[in-house]
Each structure stands twice: as C-alpha cells, then as structure tokens.
PDB file of C-alpha atoms in Angstrom:
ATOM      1  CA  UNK A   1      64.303 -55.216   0.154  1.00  0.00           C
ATOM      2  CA  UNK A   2      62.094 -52.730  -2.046  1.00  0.00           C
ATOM      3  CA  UNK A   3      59.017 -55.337  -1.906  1.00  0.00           C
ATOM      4  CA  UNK A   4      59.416 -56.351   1.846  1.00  0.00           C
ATOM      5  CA  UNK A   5      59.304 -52.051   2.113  1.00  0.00           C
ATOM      6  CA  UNK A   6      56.530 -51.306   0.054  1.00  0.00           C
ATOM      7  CA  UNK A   7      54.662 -54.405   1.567  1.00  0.00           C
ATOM      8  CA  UNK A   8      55.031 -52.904   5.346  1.00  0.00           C
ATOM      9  CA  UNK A   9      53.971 -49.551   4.094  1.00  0.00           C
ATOM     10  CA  UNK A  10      51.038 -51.373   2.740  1.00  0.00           C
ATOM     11  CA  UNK A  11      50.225 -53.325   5.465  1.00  0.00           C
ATOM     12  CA  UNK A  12      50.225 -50.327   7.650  1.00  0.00           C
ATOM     13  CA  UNK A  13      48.437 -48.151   5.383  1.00  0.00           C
ATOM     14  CA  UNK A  14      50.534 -45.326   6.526  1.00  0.00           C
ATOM     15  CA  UNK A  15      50.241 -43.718   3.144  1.00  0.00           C
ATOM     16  CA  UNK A  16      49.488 -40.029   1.947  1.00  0.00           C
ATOM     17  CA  UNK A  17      46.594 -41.020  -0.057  1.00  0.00           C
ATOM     18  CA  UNK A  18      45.130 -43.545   2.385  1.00  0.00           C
ATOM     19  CA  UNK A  19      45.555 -40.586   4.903  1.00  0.00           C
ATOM     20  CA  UNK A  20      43.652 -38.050   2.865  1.00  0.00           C
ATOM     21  CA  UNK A  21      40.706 -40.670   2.374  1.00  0.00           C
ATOM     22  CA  UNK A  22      40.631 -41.743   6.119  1.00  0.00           C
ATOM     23  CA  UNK A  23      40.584 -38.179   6.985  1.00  0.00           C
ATOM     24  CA  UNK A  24      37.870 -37.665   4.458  1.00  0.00           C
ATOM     25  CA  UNK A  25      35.660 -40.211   5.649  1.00  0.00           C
ATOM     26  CA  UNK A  26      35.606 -39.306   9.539  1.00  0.00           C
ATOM     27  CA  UNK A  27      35.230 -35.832   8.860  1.00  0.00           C
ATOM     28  CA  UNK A  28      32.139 -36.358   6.433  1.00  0.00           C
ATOM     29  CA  UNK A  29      30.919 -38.543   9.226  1.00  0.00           C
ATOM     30  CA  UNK A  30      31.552 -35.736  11.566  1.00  0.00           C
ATOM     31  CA  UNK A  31      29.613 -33.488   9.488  1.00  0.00           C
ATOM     32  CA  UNK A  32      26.556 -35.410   9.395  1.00  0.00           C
ATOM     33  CA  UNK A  33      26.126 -36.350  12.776  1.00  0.00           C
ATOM     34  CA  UNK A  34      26.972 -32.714  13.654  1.00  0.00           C
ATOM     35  CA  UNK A  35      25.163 -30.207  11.120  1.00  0.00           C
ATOM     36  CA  UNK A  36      23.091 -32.580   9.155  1.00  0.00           C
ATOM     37  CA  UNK A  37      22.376 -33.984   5.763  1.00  0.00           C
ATOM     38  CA  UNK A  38      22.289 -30.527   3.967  1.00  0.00           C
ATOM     39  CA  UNK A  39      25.733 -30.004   5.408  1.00  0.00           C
ATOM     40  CA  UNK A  40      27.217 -33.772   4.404  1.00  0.00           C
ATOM     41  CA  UNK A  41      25.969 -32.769   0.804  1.00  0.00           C
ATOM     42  CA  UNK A  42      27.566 -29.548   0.414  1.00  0.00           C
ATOM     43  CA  UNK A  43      30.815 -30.781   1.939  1.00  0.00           C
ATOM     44  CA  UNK A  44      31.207 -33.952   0.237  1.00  0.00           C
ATOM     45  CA  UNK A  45      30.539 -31.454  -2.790  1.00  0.00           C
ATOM     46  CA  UNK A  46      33.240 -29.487  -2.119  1.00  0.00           C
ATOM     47  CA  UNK A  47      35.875 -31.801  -1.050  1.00  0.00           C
ATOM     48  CA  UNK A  48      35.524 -33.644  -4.670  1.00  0.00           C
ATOM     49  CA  UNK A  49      35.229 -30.671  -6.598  1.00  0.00           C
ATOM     50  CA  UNK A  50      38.755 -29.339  -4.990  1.00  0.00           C
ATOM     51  CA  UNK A  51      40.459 -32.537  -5.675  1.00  0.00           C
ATOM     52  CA  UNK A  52      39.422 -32.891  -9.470  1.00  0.00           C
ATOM     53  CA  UNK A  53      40.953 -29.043 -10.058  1.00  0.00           C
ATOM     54  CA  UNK A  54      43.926 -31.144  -8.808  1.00  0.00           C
ATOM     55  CA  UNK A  55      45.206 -32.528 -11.455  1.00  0.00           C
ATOM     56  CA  UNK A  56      46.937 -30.101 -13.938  1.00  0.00           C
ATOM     57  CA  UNK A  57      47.836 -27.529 -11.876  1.00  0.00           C
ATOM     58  CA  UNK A  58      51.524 -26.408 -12.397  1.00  0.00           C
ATOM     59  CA  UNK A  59      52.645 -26.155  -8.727  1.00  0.00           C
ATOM     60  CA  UNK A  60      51.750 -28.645  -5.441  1.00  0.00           C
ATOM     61  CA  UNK A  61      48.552 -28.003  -4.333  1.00  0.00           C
ATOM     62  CA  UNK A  62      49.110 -29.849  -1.308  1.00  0.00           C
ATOM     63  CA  UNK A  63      51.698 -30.296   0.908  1.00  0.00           C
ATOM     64  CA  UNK A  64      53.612 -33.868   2.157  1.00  0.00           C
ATOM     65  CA  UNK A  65      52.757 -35.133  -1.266  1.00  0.00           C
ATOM     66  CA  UNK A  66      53.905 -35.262  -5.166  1.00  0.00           C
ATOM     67  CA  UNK A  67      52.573 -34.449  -8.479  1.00  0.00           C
ATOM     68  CA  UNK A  68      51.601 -38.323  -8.994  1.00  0.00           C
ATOM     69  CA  UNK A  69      49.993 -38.993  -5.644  1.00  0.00           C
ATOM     70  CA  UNK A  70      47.872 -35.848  -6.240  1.00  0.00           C
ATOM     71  CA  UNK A  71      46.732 -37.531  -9.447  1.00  0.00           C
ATOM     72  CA  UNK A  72      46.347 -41.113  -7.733  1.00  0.00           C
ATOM     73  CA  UNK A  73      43.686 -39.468  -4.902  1.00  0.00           C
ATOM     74  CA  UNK A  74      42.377 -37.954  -7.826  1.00  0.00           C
ATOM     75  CA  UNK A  75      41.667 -41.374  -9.825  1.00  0.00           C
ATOM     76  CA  UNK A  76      40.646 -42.691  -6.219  1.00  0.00           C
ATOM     77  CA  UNK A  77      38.180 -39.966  -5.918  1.00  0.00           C
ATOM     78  CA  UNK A  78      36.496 -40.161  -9.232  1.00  0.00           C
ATOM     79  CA  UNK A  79      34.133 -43.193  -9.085  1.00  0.00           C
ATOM     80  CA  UNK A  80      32.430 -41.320  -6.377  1.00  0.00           C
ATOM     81  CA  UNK A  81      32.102 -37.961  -7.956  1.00  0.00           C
ATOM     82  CA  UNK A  82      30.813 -40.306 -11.295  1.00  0.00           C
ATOM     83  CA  UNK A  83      27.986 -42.166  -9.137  1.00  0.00           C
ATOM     84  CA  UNK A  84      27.320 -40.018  -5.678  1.00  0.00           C
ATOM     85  CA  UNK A  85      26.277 -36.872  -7.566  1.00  0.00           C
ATOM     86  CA  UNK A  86      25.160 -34.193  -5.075  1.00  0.00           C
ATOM     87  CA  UNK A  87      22.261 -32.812  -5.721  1.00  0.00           C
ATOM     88  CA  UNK A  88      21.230 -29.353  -4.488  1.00  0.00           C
ATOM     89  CA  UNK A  89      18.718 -29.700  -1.649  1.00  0.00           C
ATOM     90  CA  UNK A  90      16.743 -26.891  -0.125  1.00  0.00           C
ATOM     91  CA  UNK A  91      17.802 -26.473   3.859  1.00  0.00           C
ATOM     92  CA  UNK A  92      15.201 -26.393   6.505  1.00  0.00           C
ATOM     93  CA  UNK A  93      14.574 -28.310  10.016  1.00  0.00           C
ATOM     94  CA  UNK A  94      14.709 -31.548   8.252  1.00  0.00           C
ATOM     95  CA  UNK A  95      17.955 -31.457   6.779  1.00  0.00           C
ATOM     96  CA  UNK A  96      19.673 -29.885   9.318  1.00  0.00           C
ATOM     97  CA  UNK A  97      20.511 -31.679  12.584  1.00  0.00           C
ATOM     98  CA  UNK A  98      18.614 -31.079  15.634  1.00  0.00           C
ATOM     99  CA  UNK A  99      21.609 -29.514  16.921  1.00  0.00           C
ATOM    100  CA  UNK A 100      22.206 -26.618  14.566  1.00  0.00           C
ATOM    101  CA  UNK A 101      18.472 -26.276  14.621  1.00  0.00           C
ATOM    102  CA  UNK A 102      18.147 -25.300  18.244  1.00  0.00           C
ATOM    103  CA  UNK A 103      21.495 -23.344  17.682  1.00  0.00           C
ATOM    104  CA  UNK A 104      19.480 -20.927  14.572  1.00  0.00           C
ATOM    105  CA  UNK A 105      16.278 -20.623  17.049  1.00  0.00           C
ATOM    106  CA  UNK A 106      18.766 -19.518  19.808  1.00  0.00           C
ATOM    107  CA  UNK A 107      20.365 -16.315  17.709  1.00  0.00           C
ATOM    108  CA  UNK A 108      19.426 -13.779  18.416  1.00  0.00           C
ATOM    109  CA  UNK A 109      17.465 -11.770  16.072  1.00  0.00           C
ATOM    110  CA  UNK A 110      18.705  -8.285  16.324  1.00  0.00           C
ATOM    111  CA  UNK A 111      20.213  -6.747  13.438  1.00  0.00           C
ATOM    112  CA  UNK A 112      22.218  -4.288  15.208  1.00  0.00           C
ATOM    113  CA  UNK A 113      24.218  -7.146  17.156  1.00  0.00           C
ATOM    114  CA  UNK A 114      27.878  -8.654  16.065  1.00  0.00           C
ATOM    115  CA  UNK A 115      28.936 -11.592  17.233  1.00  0.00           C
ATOM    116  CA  UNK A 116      31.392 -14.491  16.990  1.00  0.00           C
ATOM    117  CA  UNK A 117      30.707 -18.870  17.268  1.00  0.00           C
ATOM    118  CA  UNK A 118      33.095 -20.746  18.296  1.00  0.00           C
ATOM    119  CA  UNK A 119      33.369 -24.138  17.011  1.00  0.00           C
ATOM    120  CA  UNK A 120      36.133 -26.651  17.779  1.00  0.00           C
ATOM    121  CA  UNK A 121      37.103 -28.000  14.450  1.00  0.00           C
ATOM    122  CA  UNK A 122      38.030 -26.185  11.043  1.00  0.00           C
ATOM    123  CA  UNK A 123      35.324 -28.023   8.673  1.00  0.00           C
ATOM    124  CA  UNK A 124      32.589 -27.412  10.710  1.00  0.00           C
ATOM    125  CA  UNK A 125      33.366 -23.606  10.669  1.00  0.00           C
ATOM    126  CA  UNK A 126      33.842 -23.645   6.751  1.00  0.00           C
ATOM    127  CA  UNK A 127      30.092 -25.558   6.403  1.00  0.00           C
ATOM    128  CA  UNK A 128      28.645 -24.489   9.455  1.00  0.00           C
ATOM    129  CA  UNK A 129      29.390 -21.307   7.602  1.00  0.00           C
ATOM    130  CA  UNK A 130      27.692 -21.969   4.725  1.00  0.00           C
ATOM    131  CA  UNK A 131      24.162 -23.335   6.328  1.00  0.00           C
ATOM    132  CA  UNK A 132      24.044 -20.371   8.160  1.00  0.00           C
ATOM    133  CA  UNK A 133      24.096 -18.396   4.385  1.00  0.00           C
ATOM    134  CA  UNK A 134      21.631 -20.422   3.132  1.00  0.00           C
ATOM    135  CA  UNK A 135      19.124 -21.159   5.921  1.00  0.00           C
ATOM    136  CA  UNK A 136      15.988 -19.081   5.208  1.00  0.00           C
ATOM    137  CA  UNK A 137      15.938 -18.258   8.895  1.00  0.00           C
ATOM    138  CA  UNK A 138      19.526 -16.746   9.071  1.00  0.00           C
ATOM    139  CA  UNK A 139      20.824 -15.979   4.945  1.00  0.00           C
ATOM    140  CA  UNK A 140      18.569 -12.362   5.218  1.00  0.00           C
ATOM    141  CA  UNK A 141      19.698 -11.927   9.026  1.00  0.00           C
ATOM    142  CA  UNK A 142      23.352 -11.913   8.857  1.00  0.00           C
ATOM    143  CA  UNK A 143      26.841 -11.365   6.784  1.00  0.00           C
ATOM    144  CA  UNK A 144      28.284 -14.361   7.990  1.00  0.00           C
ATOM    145  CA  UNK A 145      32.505 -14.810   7.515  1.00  0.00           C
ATOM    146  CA  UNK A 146      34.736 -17.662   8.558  1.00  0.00           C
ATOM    147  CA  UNK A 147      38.129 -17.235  10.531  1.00  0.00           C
ATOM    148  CA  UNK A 148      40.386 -20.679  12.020  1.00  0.00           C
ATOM    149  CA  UNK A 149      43.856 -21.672  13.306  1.00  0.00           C
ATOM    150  CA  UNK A 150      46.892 -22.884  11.278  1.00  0.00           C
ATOM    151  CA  UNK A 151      49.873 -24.539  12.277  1.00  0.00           C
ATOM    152  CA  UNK A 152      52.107 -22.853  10.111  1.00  0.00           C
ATOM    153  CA  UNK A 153      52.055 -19.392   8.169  1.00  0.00           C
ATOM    154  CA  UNK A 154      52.275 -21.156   3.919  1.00  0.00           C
ATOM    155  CA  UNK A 155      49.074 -20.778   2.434  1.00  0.00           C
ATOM    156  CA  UNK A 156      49.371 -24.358   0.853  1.00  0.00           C
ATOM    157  CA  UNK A 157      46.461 -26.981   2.269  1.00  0.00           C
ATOM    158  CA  UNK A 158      47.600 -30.096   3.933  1.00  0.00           C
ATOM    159  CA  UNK A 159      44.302 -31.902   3.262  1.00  0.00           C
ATOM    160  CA  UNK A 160      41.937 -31.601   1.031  1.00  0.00           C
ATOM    161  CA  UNK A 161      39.364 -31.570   3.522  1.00  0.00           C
ATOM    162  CA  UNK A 162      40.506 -28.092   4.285  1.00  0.00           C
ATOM    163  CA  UNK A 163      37.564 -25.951   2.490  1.00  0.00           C
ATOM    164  CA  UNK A 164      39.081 -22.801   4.225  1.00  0.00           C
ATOM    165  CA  UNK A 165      41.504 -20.640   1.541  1.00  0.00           C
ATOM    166  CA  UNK A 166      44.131 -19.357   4.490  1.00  0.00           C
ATOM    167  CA  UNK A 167      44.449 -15.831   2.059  1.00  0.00           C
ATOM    168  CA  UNK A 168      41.031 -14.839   2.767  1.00  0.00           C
ATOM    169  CA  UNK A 169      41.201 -15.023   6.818  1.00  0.00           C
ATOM    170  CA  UNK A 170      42.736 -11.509   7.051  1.00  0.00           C
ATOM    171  CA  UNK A 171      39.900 -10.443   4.992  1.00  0.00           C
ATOM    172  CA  UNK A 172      37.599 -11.716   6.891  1.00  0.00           C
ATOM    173  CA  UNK A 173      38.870 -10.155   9.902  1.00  0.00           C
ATOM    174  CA  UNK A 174      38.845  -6.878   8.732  1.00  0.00           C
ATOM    175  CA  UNK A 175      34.755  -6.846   7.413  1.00  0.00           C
ATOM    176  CA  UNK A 176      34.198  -8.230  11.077  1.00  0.00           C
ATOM    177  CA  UNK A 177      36.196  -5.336  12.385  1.00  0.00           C
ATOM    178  CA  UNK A 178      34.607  -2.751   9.744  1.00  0.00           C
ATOM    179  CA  UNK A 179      31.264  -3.965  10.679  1.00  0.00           C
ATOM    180  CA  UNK A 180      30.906  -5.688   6.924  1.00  0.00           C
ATOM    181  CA  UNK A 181      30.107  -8.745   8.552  1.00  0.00           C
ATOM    182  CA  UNK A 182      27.920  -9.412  11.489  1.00  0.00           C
ATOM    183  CA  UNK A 183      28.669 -13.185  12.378  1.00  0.00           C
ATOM    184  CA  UNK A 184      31.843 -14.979  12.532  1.00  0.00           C
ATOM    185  CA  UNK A 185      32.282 -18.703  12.909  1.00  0.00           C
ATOM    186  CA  UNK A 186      35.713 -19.484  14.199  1.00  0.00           C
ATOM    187  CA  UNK A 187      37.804 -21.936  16.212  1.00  0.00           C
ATOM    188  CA  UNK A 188      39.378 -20.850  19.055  1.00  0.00           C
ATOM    189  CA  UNK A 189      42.051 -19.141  17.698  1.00  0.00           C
ATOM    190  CA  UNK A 190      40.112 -15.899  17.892  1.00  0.00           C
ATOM    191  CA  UNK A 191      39.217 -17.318  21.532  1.00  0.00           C
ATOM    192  CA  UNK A 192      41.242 -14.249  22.487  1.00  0.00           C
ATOM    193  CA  UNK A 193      42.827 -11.197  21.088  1.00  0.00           C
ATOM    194  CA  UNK A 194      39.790  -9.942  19.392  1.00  0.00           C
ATOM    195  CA  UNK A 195      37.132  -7.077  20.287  1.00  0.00           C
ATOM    196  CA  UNK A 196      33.844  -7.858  18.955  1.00  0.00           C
ATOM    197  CA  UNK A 197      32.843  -4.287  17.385  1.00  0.00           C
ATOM    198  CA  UNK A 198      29.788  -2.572  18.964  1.00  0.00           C
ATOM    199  CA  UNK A 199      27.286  -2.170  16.320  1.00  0.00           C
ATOM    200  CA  UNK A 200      24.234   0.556  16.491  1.00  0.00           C
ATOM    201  CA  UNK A 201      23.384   3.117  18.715  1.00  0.00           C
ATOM    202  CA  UNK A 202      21.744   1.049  21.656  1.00  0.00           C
ATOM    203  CA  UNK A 203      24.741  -1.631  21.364  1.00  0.00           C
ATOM    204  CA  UNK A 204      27.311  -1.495  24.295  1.00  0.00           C
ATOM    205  CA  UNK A 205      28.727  -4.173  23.104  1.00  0.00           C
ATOM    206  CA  UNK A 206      29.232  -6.851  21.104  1.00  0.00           C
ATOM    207  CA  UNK A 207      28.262 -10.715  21.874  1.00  0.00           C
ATOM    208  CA  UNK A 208      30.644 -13.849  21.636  1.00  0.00           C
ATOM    209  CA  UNK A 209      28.764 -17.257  21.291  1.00  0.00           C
ATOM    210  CA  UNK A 210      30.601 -20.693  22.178  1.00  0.00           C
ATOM    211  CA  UNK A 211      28.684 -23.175  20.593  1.00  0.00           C
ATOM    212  CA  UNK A 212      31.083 -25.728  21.822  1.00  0.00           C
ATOM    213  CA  UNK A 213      29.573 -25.081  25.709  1.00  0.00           C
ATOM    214  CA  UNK A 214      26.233 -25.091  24.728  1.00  0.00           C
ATOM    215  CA  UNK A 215      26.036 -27.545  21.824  1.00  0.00           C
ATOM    216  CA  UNK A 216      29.958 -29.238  21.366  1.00  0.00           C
ATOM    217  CA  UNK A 217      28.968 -28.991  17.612  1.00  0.00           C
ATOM    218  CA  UNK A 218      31.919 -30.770  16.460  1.00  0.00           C
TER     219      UNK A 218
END
C-alpha cells in the first residue's frame, strides 16, 4: 500500500520539491520575457543563493515542508549553482527588455516627485526593484523601496522564489511616507489605502504609476 502511495504521488508530481522547482522555472521564465536578461541573472542569483543558506539553519525556513525536503531542493539545486554561475553583467538597453526600457524613458525625471508602480506579481516587484537601483539612467534618480501582498501575517516564505523579507515592508512604508524613498514598486495591495507624500515646494501632489495598464509587466 506504501509503494502503490508513493508511486501515485510520483506519478502526479504533486510534491513540495517538484512544486518549488516548477514554480522556479515559470517565474524565471516570467522574468526574462518581462524585465530582461539582466533581471533573469540577478534572480536566478538570488533564488540559489537563498536555498543553499538552507541547509543548517536551526528552525524551518519554509513553510509546508520539513528539515529533509529543505535539504533535498537543496541537493536538487546544486548542480545548477556548480555549472550556471551568474556572472555580474552591466545593465543598459540591451539587457533589459524593451518593455522596462520604454518604462525608464517614461519616468519622469523630476527629483522633487514621489511616486508608486504597480506591478501584478511579487518577483517582478523584488527585481524590477533592483534594475531600477542599478540602471545608470534611474540608480542616481531615485531611492527606490519594495512593498507586496501576503496571504497570511508569519513572516516565514512559502517559496523560495519569494526574494521579498515580509519584516522589512513596514519599513519600507514608513521611508516612502518620511520622504526617504522616492519610488515604490508594489502590487496592488497598496492599490488603495495609501497617500503618496507631496514632495518639494512646487509639488501638489504626489504621482501613482500602474505599469500593469500601460505595460502588463508581469
């Protein structure tokens, strides 16, 4: 009865691991088609490096799974952090997707402005994020900060696709507020409920972006 389990289970790959690598894969695919190859580097980056610092922690890093299938997505992982090395790349209009290109030319350029993107899924804020930090056209322009939904209020990951540390969003909210921050990408859970501060004397008010109407970056 044990065999004729595990062989179902098997056969419908409806397993934690096999979940975290499926999840994984389309998102990394999502990321590239989305932001670009600058983006798939720094994600794919960040996603291994997470899941190595996995093994011999004390405590569940992740929920919905056990010490030992923590370790097994670990051994999984590790033949592609040995041979897929990422390598730092510089970040201009070539390794950026078309899309986030047009999306940097269309920002505005006025230092006294705050504002807030909306994107529709939680990677693509974390990395989205992080091009905008390190694009030569935006990293001296604004303090960007990053700000998503969660289903539930532990500040364990269910994935580890998650890049965003759920400790640091209240943070992040309060540098927006403070004016510490000048950008925030977010999903839509700050669709409402927040005031984007006014920032410098000719301001009136701050400006709210949706990159999902003019772009759907993903």
């Amino acid at each position: 009865r044990s065999q004729r389990v595990l062989t179902k289970v098997l056969m419908n790959q409806k397993t934690w691991c096999f979940g975290q690598l499926k999840k994984f894969y389309t998102t990394s695919l999502l990321i590239f088609r989305e932001l670009g190859t600058w983006a798939l580097e720094y994600y794919i980056s960040q996603v291994l490096g997470r899941a190595m610092r996995l093994v011999g922690l004390e405590n569940n890093y992740l929920e919905g799974c056990t010490d030992a299938e923590q370790r097994h997505l670990c051994g999984l992982l590790r033949p592609i952090d040995s041979v897929c090395k990422i390598h730092e790349s510089s970040i201009d209009a070539s390794t950026v997707s078309d899309k986030v290109q047009q999306f940097i030319e269309a920002l505005p350029r006025d230092r006294a402005l705050a504002g807030i993107v909306f994107v529709q899924r939680r990677a693509t804020a974390a990395v989205l994020t992080q091009v905008l930090l390190a694009h030569p056209k935006t990293k001296s322009l604004y303090r960007v900060g990053t700000v998503v939904g969660a289903s539930h209020h532990s500040l364990k990951s269910t994935n580890i696709c998650d890049l965003i540390e759920r400790e640091e969003q209240g943070q992040t909210l309060l540098k927006f507020r403070s004016g510490q921050l000048d950008l925030v990408i977010a999903t839509t859970v700050l669709e409402e409920g927040i005031d984007v501060p006014k920032k410098g004397p000719c301001s009136d008010k701050g400006v709210a972006i949706s990159v999902d109407a003019a772009f759907t970056i993903g």
